[in-house]
């Protein structure tokens, strides 16, 4: 079924690739192209309905080698636990040695194969060096989970510049380095899967999450453009999946979010859904699934409807940070003082959050306790 999909796509793509400029196309060429497009689209729709009614085929992950960024805790750790149960070898990247040690201990106690590396994914030299080390010691990576993410959770004018840069460097720019590090071998071997952990905030804007939303919008676009580029190149066995969950519990990022109509997601359920999406080679997984209707709502109805819906759905994404009073021109001196204070306090705040998370995160999986 997948090969048939690719052949249909390549046939359609070749028609456009070999065409004369549109100004020189005959009316017959335009009609033929449009008919081909309709036929291919109908085929994809029929296939989607078939999968909805009868289920998707699920691939075997036994023997795969997976790199998971942000594997020192939270969702990354839960993903690793599920993958090793399927026979996958996991390599965890994180900046926290303590978190990596704890994750490795848990996974090895389950009988899983696990290695860990201290890697700051925002630094491409570290990414490339760690990737070379993996290839020389363990072989070619076949699964890449771009899972690591950071959040400042402040209004734009209250967000220090270095935190905005950090949000983009970790949440999306790092994806360029990790993909460039592992994709060439995936293409060479005609086998691989790249998973982007984005967010529903990559589809809709949320107040006090401007840097986070922007970086997640970019991550969603990165996945889509990469997938299309692989298809145009005729590479049909290197897959990409983008995961867009709502706010997740017990990850240390949105534990205090004020969500009115939809409850925050259980991290175990999200991890299960991600692994299922990977095994099915799904292109995009919105969690929960019915949020796909919200995206349609956004583009169909006027902005006032969308704005009202979002403000009621998420009255406050980060209650611990208060919105500032309206200002017309930010004070540079005040911003510099804010940057200085934040630079002094951010590390302590992160350490406190990590310590609290480790204490609070007690998750059950198949009757076993985690942490």
CSV table of C-alpha atoms in Angstrom, one decimal:
chain,number,residue,atom,x,y,z
A,1,UNK,CA,0.0,0.0,0.0
A,2,UNK,CA,2.8,2.4,0.9
A,3,UNK,CA,4.7,1.7,-2.4
A,4,UNK,CA,1.5,2.3,-4.3
A,5,UNK,CA,1.1,5.6,-2.5
A,6,UNK,CA,4.6,6.6,-3.5
A,7,UNK,CA,4.2,5.6,-7.1
A,8,UNK,CA,1.0,7.7,-7.4
A,9,UNK,CA,2.8,10.7,-5.8
A,10,UNK,CA,5.9,10.3,-8.1
A,11,UNK,CA,3.7,10.1,-11.2
A,12,UNK,CA,1.9,13.3,-10.1
A,13,UNK,CA,5.1,15.1,-9.1
A,14,UNK,CA,6.9,14.1,-12.4
A,15,UNK,CA,4.1,15.7,-14.4
A,16,UNK,CA,4.8,19.0,-12.8
A,17,UNK,CA,8.6,18.6,-12.8
A,18,UNK,CA,8.8,18.0,-16.5
A,19,UNK,CA,6.3,20.7,-17.5
A,20,UNK,CA,7.0,23.8,-19.4
A,21,UNK,CA,6.4,27.1,-17.7
A,22,UNK,CA,2.7,27.6,-16.8
A,23,UNK,CA,2.5,30.5,-19.3
A,24,UNK,CA,3.3,28.0,-22.1
A,25,UNK,CA,1.0,25.2,-21.0
A,26,UNK,CA,-1.9,24.3,-23.2
A,27,UNK,CA,-5.4,24.1,-21.9
A,28,UNK,CA,-5.2,20.4,-22.4
A,29,UNK,CA,-2.2,20.2,-20.2
A,30,UNK,CA,-4.0,22.1,-17.5
A,31,UNK,CA,-7.0,19.8,-17.7
A,32,UNK,CA,-4.9,16.6,-17.6
A,33,UNK,CA,-3.0,17.9,-14.6
A,34,UNK,CA,-6.1,18.7,-12.7
A,35,UNK,CA,-7.7,15.3,-13.5
A,36,UNK,CA,-4.5,13.5,-12.3
A,37,UNK,CA,-4.6,15.6,-9.1
A,38,UNK,CA,-8.3,14.6,-8.5
A,39,UNK,CA,-7.6,10.9,-9.1
A,40,UNK,CA,-4.7,10.8,-6.7
A,41,UNK,CA,-6.6,12.8,-4.1
A,42,UNK,CA,-9.5,10.4,-4.3
A,43,UNK,CA,-7.2,7.5,-3.8
A,44,UNK,CA,-5.7,9.0,-0.7
A,45,UNK,CA,-9.2,9.7,0.7
A,46,UNK,CA,-10.3,6.1,0.1
A,47,UNK,CA,-7.1,4.8,1.8
A,48,UNK,CA,-7.7,7.1,4.8
A,49,UNK,CA,-11.3,5.9,5.1
A,50,UNK,CA,-10.1,2.3,4.9
A,51,UNK,CA,-7.6,2.9,7.7
A,52,UNK,CA,-10.2,4.6,9.8
A,53,UNK,CA,-12.6,1.7,9.5
A,54,UNK,CA,-10.2,-1.3,9.6
A,55,UNK,CA,-7.1,0.1,11.3
A,56,UNK,CA,-3.6,1.0,10.2
A,57,UNK,CA,-0.8,-1.6,9.7
A,58,UNK,CA,1.8,-1.2,12.5
A,59,UNK,CA,5.5,-1.7,11.9
A,60,UNK,CA,7.8,-3.7,14.1
A,61,UNK,CA,10.3,-1.5,16.0
A,62,UNK,CA,12.4,-4.5,17.3
A,63,UNK,CA,16.1,-3.9,16.6
A,64,UNK,CA,15.8,-0.2,15.8
A,65,UNK,CA,18.2,2.3,17.2
A,66,UNK,CA,16.5,5.4,18.6
A,67,UNK,CA,17.9,8.8,19.7
A,68,UNK,CA,15.5,10.7,22.1
A,69,UNK,CA,16.4,14.3,22.9
A,70,UNK,CA,15.2,15.4,26.3
A,71,UNK,CA,15.4,11.8,27.5
A,72,UNK,CA,16.4,12.7,31.1
A,73,UNK,CA,12.8,12.9,32.3
A,74,UNK,CA,9.2,13.7,31.4
A,75,UNK,CA,7.9,12.6,28.1
A,76,UNK,CA,11.3,11.5,26.8
A,77,UNK,CA,11.7,9.0,29.5
A,78,UNK,CA,8.2,7.6,29.0
A,79,UNK,CA,8.9,7.2,25.3
A,80,UNK,CA,12.1,5.4,26.0
A,81,UNK,CA,10.3,3.0,28.3
A,82,UNK,CA,7.7,2.1,25.7
A,83,UNK,CA,10.3,1.7,22.9
A,84,UNK,CA,12.5,-0.7,24.9
A,85,UNK,CA,9.4,-2.9,25.5
A,86,UNK,CA,9.1,-3.2,21.7
A,87,UNK,CA,12.8,-4.2,21.4
A,88,UNK,CA,14.2,-0.8,20.4
A,89,UNK,CA,17.7,0.2,21.5
A,90,UNK,CA,17.5,3.7,23.0
A,91,UNK,CA,20.1,6.4,23.3
A,92,UNK,CA,19.1,9.4,25.5
A,93,UNK,CA,20.3,12.9,25.1
A,94,UNK,CA,19.9,15.6,27.8
A,95,UNK,CA,21.8,18.3,29.6
A,96,UNK,CA,21.0,16.8,33.0
A,97,UNK,CA,23.3,14.1,34.1
A,98,UNK,CA,21.1,13.3,37.1
A,99,UNK,CA,18.1,12.9,34.8
A,100,UNK,CA,20.0,10.7,32.4
A,101,UNK,CA,21.2,8.5,35.2
A,102,UNK,CA,17.7,8.0,36.6
A,103,UNK,CA,16.3,7.3,33.1
A,104,UNK,CA,19.0,4.8,32.4
A,105,UNK,CA,18.5,3.0,35.7
A,106,UNK,CA,14.8,2.7,35.1
A,107,UNK,CA,15.2,1.4,31.5
A,108,UNK,CA,17.9,-1.1,32.4
A,109,UNK,CA,15.8,-2.4,35.3
A,110,UNK,CA,13.2,-3.2,32.6
A,111,UNK,CA,15.8,-5.3,30.7
A,112,UNK,CA,16.1,-2.6,28.0
A,113,UNK,CA,19.2,-1.5,26.1
A,114,UNK,CA,20.0,2.1,26.9
A,115,UNK,CA,22.9,4.5,26.6
A,116,UNK,CA,23.0,8.1,27.5
A,117,UNK,CA,25.0,11.2,26.4
A,118,UNK,CA,25.2,14.7,27.8
A,119,UNK,CA,24.3,16.8,24.7
A,120,UNK,CA,23.2,20.4,24.5
A,121,UNK,CA,21.2,20.2,21.3
A,122,UNK,CA,21.3,24.0,20.8
A,123,UNK,CA,25.0,23.6,20.0
A,124,UNK,CA,25.4,22.0,16.6
A,125,UNK,CA,29.1,21.0,17.3
A,126,UNK,CA,27.9,18.9,20.3
A,127,UNK,CA,25.2,17.3,18.2
A,128,UNK,CA,27.5,16.3,15.3
A,129,UNK,CA,30.2,15.0,17.7
A,130,UNK,CA,27.7,12.9,19.7
A,131,UNK,CA,26.1,11.6,16.4
A,132,UNK,CA,29.6,10.5,15.1
A,133,UNK,CA,30.2,8.8,18.4
A,134,UNK,CA,26.9,6.9,18.2
A,135,UNK,CA,27.7,5.7,14.6
A,136,UNK,CA,31.2,4.5,15.6
A,137,UNK,CA,30.0,2.6,18.7
A,138,UNK,CA,26.5,1.5,18.1
A,139,UNK,CA,25.6,1.8,14.4
A,140,UNK,CA,23.3,3.9,12.4
A,141,UNK,CA,20.3,5.6,14.1
A,142,UNK,CA,17.0,4.6,12.5
A,143,UNK,CA,14.6,6.5,14.8
A,144,UNK,CA,15.0,10.2,15.8
A,145,UNK,CA,12.7,11.7,18.4
A,146,UNK,CA,13.1,15.5,18.5
A,147,UNK,CA,11.4,15.7,21.9
A,148,UNK,CA,13.4,18.3,24.0
A,149,UNK,CA,11.6,21.6,24.6
A,150,UNK,CA,11.8,24.6,26.8
A,151,UNK,CA,9.2,27.2,27.9
A,152,UNK,CA,9.6,30.7,29.3
A,153,UNK,CA,5.9,31.3,29.9
A,154,UNK,CA,6.0,35.1,30.0
A,155,UNK,CA,4.4,38.0,28.2
A,156,UNK,CA,6.5,39.1,25.2
A,157,UNK,CA,7.6,42.4,26.9
A,158,UNK,CA,8.5,40.5,30.0
A,159,UNK,CA,10.6,37.9,28.3
A,160,UNK,CA,14.4,38.4,28.3
A,161,UNK,CA,16.0,38.2,24.9
A,162,UNK,CA,18.2,35.2,25.9
A,163,UNK,CA,15.1,33.2,26.8
A,164,UNK,CA,13.5,33.9,23.4
A,165,UNK,CA,16.7,32.8,21.7
A,166,UNK,CA,16.8,29.7,23.9
A,167,UNK,CA,13.2,28.8,23.0
A,168,UNK,CA,14.0,28.9,19.3
A,169,UNK,CA,17.4,27.2,19.6
A,170,UNK,CA,16.0,24.2,21.5
A,171,UNK,CA,12.5,24.0,20.1
A,172,UNK,CA,13.3,24.2,16.4
A,173,UNK,CA,16.8,25.2,15.4
A,174,UNK,CA,18.2,22.1,17.1
A,175,UNK,CA,16.0,20.0,14.8
A,176,UNK,CA,18.1,21.2,11.8
A,177,UNK,CA,21.3,19.9,13.5
A,178,UNK,CA,19.9,16.5,14.7
A,179,UNK,CA,18.2,15.8,11.3
A,180,UNK,CA,21.4,16.8,9.4
A,181,UNK,CA,23.3,14.5,11.7
A,182,UNK,CA,21.2,11.4,11.1
A,183,UNK,CA,19.2,11.8,7.9
A,184,UNK,CA,22.0,11.1,5.4
A,185,UNK,CA,22.5,7.5,6.7
A,186,UNK,CA,18.7,7.0,6.8
A,187,UNK,CA,18.6,8.0,3.1
A,188,UNK,CA,21.6,5.9,2.3
A,189,UNK,CA,20.0,2.9,4.0
A,190,UNK,CA,16.5,3.8,2.7
A,191,UNK,CA,15.2,3.3,6.2
A,192,UNK,CA,14.4,5.7,9.1
A,193,UNK,CA,11.8,7.8,10.9
A,194,UNK,CA,12.1,11.3,12.2
A,195,UNK,CA,9.6,12.3,14.9
A,196,UNK,CA,8.9,16.0,15.8
A,197,UNK,CA,7.3,16.5,19.1
A,198,UNK,CA,5.6,19.9,18.5
A,199,UNK,CA,2.3,21.1,20.2
A,200,UNK,CA,-1.2,22.3,19.5
A,201,UNK,CA,0.5,25.6,20.2
A,202,UNK,CA,2.2,25.1,16.8
A,203,UNK,CA,-1.2,25.6,15.2
A,204,UNK,CA,-2.9,28.3,17.4
A,205,UNK,CA,-1.5,31.3,19.3
A,206,UNK,CA,-1.8,31.5,23.1
A,207,UNK,CA,-1.2,34.6,25.2
A,208,UNK,CA,2.1,34.5,27.3
A,209,UNK,CA,3.4,31.8,25.0
A,210,UNK,CA,4.5,33.9,22.0
A,211,UNK,CA,8.0,32.6,21.8
A,212,UNK,CA,6.9,29.0,22.5
A,213,UNK,CA,4.0,29.2,19.9
A,214,UNK,CA,6.3,30.7,17.3
A,215,UNK,CA,8.9,28.0,17.8
A,216,UNK,CA,6.3,25.3,17.6
A,217,UNK,CA,4.7,26.7,14.5
A,218,UNK,CA,8.2,26.6,13.0
A,219,UNK,CA,8.6,22.9,14.1
A,220,UNK,CA,5.4,22.0,12.5
A,221,UNK,CA,6.5,23.7,9.3
A,222,UNK,CA,9.9,22.0,9.5
A,223,UNK,CA,8.3,18.6,9.6
A,224,UNK,CA,5.9,19.3,6.7
A,225,UNK,CA,8.6,20.8,4.4
A,226,UNK,CA,11.0,18.0,5.2
A,227,UNK,CA,8.4,15.3,4.4
A,228,UNK,CA,7.6,17.0,1.1
A,229,UNK,CA,11.2,17.3,0.2
A,230,UNK,CA,11.8,13.6,0.8
A,231,UNK,CA,8.8,12.8,-1.3
A,232,UNK,CA,10.0,15.0,-4.1
A,233,UNK,CA,13.4,13.2,-3.9
A,234,UNK,CA,11.6,9.9,-4.3
A,235,UNK,CA,12.6,8.6,-0.8
A,236,UNK,CA,9.7,6.5,0.3
A,237,UNK,CA,11.2,4.6,3.3
A,238,UNK,CA,12.3,7.5,5.5
A,239,UNK,CA,9.2,8.7,7.3
A,240,UNK,CA,8.4,11.8,9.3
A,241,UNK,CA,5.7,12.3,12.0
A,242,UNK,CA,4.8,15.5,13.8
A,243,UNK,CA,3.1,15.1,17.2
A,244,UNK,CA,0.8,18.0,18.3
A,245,UNK,CA,-0.5,17.4,21.8
A,246,UNK,CA,-2.5,19.7,24.0
A,247,UNK,CA,-1.0,20.6,27.4
A,248,UNK,CA,0.5,17.6,29.1
A,249,UNK,CA,0.6,16.9,32.8
A,250,UNK,CA,3.7,16.0,34.8
A,251,UNK,CA,6.3,17.3,32.4
A,252,UNK,CA,7.2,20.4,34.4
A,253,UNK,CA,6.0,22.8,31.7
A,254,UNK,CA,2.2,23.2,31.9
A,255,UNK,CA,1.4,21.6,35.3
A,256,UNK,CA,-0.4,24.8,36.4
A,257,UNK,CA,-2.1,25.7,33.2
A,258,UNK,CA,-5.7,27.1,33.5
A,259,UNK,CA,-7.6,25.1,30.9
A,260,UNK,CA,-11.4,25.4,30.9
A,261,UNK,CA,-13.1,23.1,28.5
A,262,UNK,CA,-10.5,20.4,27.9
A,263,UNK,CA,-8.5,18.8,30.6
A,264,UNK,CA,-4.7,18.5,30.5
A,265,UNK,CA,-3.4,15.3,29.0
A,266,UNK,CA,-2.0,12.3,30.9
A,267,UNK,CA,1.7,11.9,30.0
A,268,UNK,CA,1.4,8.2,29.8
A,269,UNK,CA,-1.5,8.4,27.3
A,270,UNK,CA,0.4,10.9,25.2
A,271,UNK,CA,3.5,8.6,25.1
A,272,UNK,CA,1.3,5.6,24.1
A,273,UNK,CA,-0.2,7.7,21.3
A,274,UNK,CA,3.1,8.9,20.0
A,275,UNK,CA,4.5,5.3,19.7
A,276,UNK,CA,1.3,4.2,18.0
A,277,UNK,CA,1.6,7.1,15.5
A,278,UNK,CA,5.2,6.1,14.7
A,279,UNK,CA,4.3,2.4,14.2
A,280,UNK,CA,1.5,3.5,11.9
A,281,UNK,CA,3.7,5.9,9.9
A,282,UNK,CA,1.2,8.7,10.6
A,283,UNK,CA,2.1,12.1,9.2
A,284,UNK,CA,0.5,14.1,12.0
A,285,UNK,CA,-1.1,13.2,15.3
A,286,UNK,CA,-3.2,15.8,17.0
A,287,UNK,CA,-3.8,14.8,20.7
A,288,UNK,CA,-6.7,14.7,21.4
A,289,UNK,CA,-7.8,13.8,17.9
A,290,UNK,CA,-10.9,16.0,17.9
A,291,UNK,CA,-8.7,19.1,17.9
A,292,UNK,CA,-8.6,18.7,14.1
A,293,UNK,CA,-12.0,20.3,14.2
A,294,UNK,CA,-10.7,23.2,16.1
A,295,UNK,CA,-8.1,23.8,13.3
A,296,UNK,CA,-10.9,23.8,10.8
A,297,UNK,CA,-12.8,26.2,13.1
A,298,UNK,CA,-9.9,28.6,13.0
A,299,UNK,CA,-9.7,28.9,9.3
A,300,UNK,CA,-13.5,28.9,8.6
A,301,UNK,CA,-14.8,31.4,11.2
A,302,UNK,CA,-14.0,35.1,11.7
A,303,UNK,CA,-11.1,36.1,14.0
A,304,UNK,CA,-13.5,37.2,16.7
A,305,UNK,CA,-14.8,33.7,17.0
A,306,UNK,CA,-11.4,32.1,17.1
A,307,UNK,CA,-10.1,34.7,19.6
A,308,UNK,CA,-13.1,34.2,21.9
A,309,UNK,CA,-12.7,30.4,21.7
A,310,UNK,CA,-9.0,30.4,22.5
A,311,UNK,CA,-9.4,32.9,25.4
A,312,UNK,CA,-12.1,30.8,27.0
A,313,UNK,CA,-10.3,27.5,26.3
A,314,UNK,CA,-7.1,28.7,27.9
A,315,UNK,CA,-7.7,31.6,30.2
A,316,UNK,CA,-4.1,31.5,31.5
A,317,UNK,CA,-1.4,29.2,30.2
A,318,UNK,CA,1.1,30.2,32.9
A,319,UNK,CA,-0.7,31.6,36.0
A,320,UNK,CA,2.6,32.0,37.8
A,321,UNK,CA,3.5,34.9,35.5
A,322,UNK,CA,1.2,38.0,35.5
A,323,UNK,CA,0.6,39.9,32.4
A,324,UNK,CA,2.2,43.4,32.5
A,325,UNK,CA,0.2,46.7,32.3
A,326,UNK,CA,-0.1,48.0,28.7
A,327,UNK,CA,3.0,50.0,27.6
A,328,UNK,CA,3.8,51.8,24.5
A,329,UNK,CA,7.7,51.7,24.5
A,330,UNK,CA,9.7,49.2,26.6
A,331,UNK,CA,12.3,50.7,28.8
A,332,UNK,CA,15.8,49.5,27.7
A,333,UNK,CA,17.1,50.1,31.2
A,334,UNK,CA,14.3,48.2,32.8
A,335,UNK,CA,14.9,45.3,30.3
A,336,UNK,CA,18.6,45.2,31.0
A,337,UNK,CA,17.8,45.0,34.8
A,338,UNK,CA,15.3,42.3,34.1
A,339,UNK,CA,17.8,40.3,32.0
A,340,UNK,CA,20.4,40.6,34.8
A,341,UNK,CA,18.0,39.3,37.4
A,342,UNK,CA,16.7,36.5,35.2
A,343,UNK,CA,20.3,35.4,34.3
A,344,UNK,CA,21.0,35.2,38.1
A,345,UNK,CA,17.8,33.4,38.9
A,346,UNK,CA,16.9,31.1,36.0
A,347,UNK,CA,19.3,28.3,36.9
A,348,UNK,CA,18.1,28.2,40.4
A,349,UNK,CA,14.5,28.2,39.2
A,350,UNK,CA,15.1,25.4,36.8
A,351,UNK,CA,16.9,23.3,39.5
A,352,UNK,CA,13.9,23.9,41.8
A,353,UNK,CA,11.5,22.9,39.1
A,354,UNK,CA,13.5,19.7,38.2
A,355,UNK,CA,13.7,18.7,41.9
A,356,UNK,CA,9.9,19.2,42.3
A,357,UNK,CA,9.2,17.3,39.1
A,358,UNK,CA,11.3,14.4,40.2
A,359,UNK,CA,9.4,14.2,43.5
A,360,UNK,CA,6.0,14.6,42.0
A,361,UNK,CA,6.3,12.5,38.9
A,362,UNK,CA,5.1,9.1,40.0
A,363,UNK,CA,3.7,7.4,36.9
A,364,UNK,CA,2.3,3.9,36.5
A,365,UNK,CA,3.0,1.8,33.4
A,366,UNK,CA,1.9,-1.9,33.2
A,367,UNK,CA,1.6,-2.0,37.0
A,368,UNK,CA,5.2,-0.8,37.6
A,369,UNK,CA,6.1,2.5,39.4
A,370,UNK,CA,8.2,5.0,37.6
A,371,UNK,CA,10.4,7.1,39.9
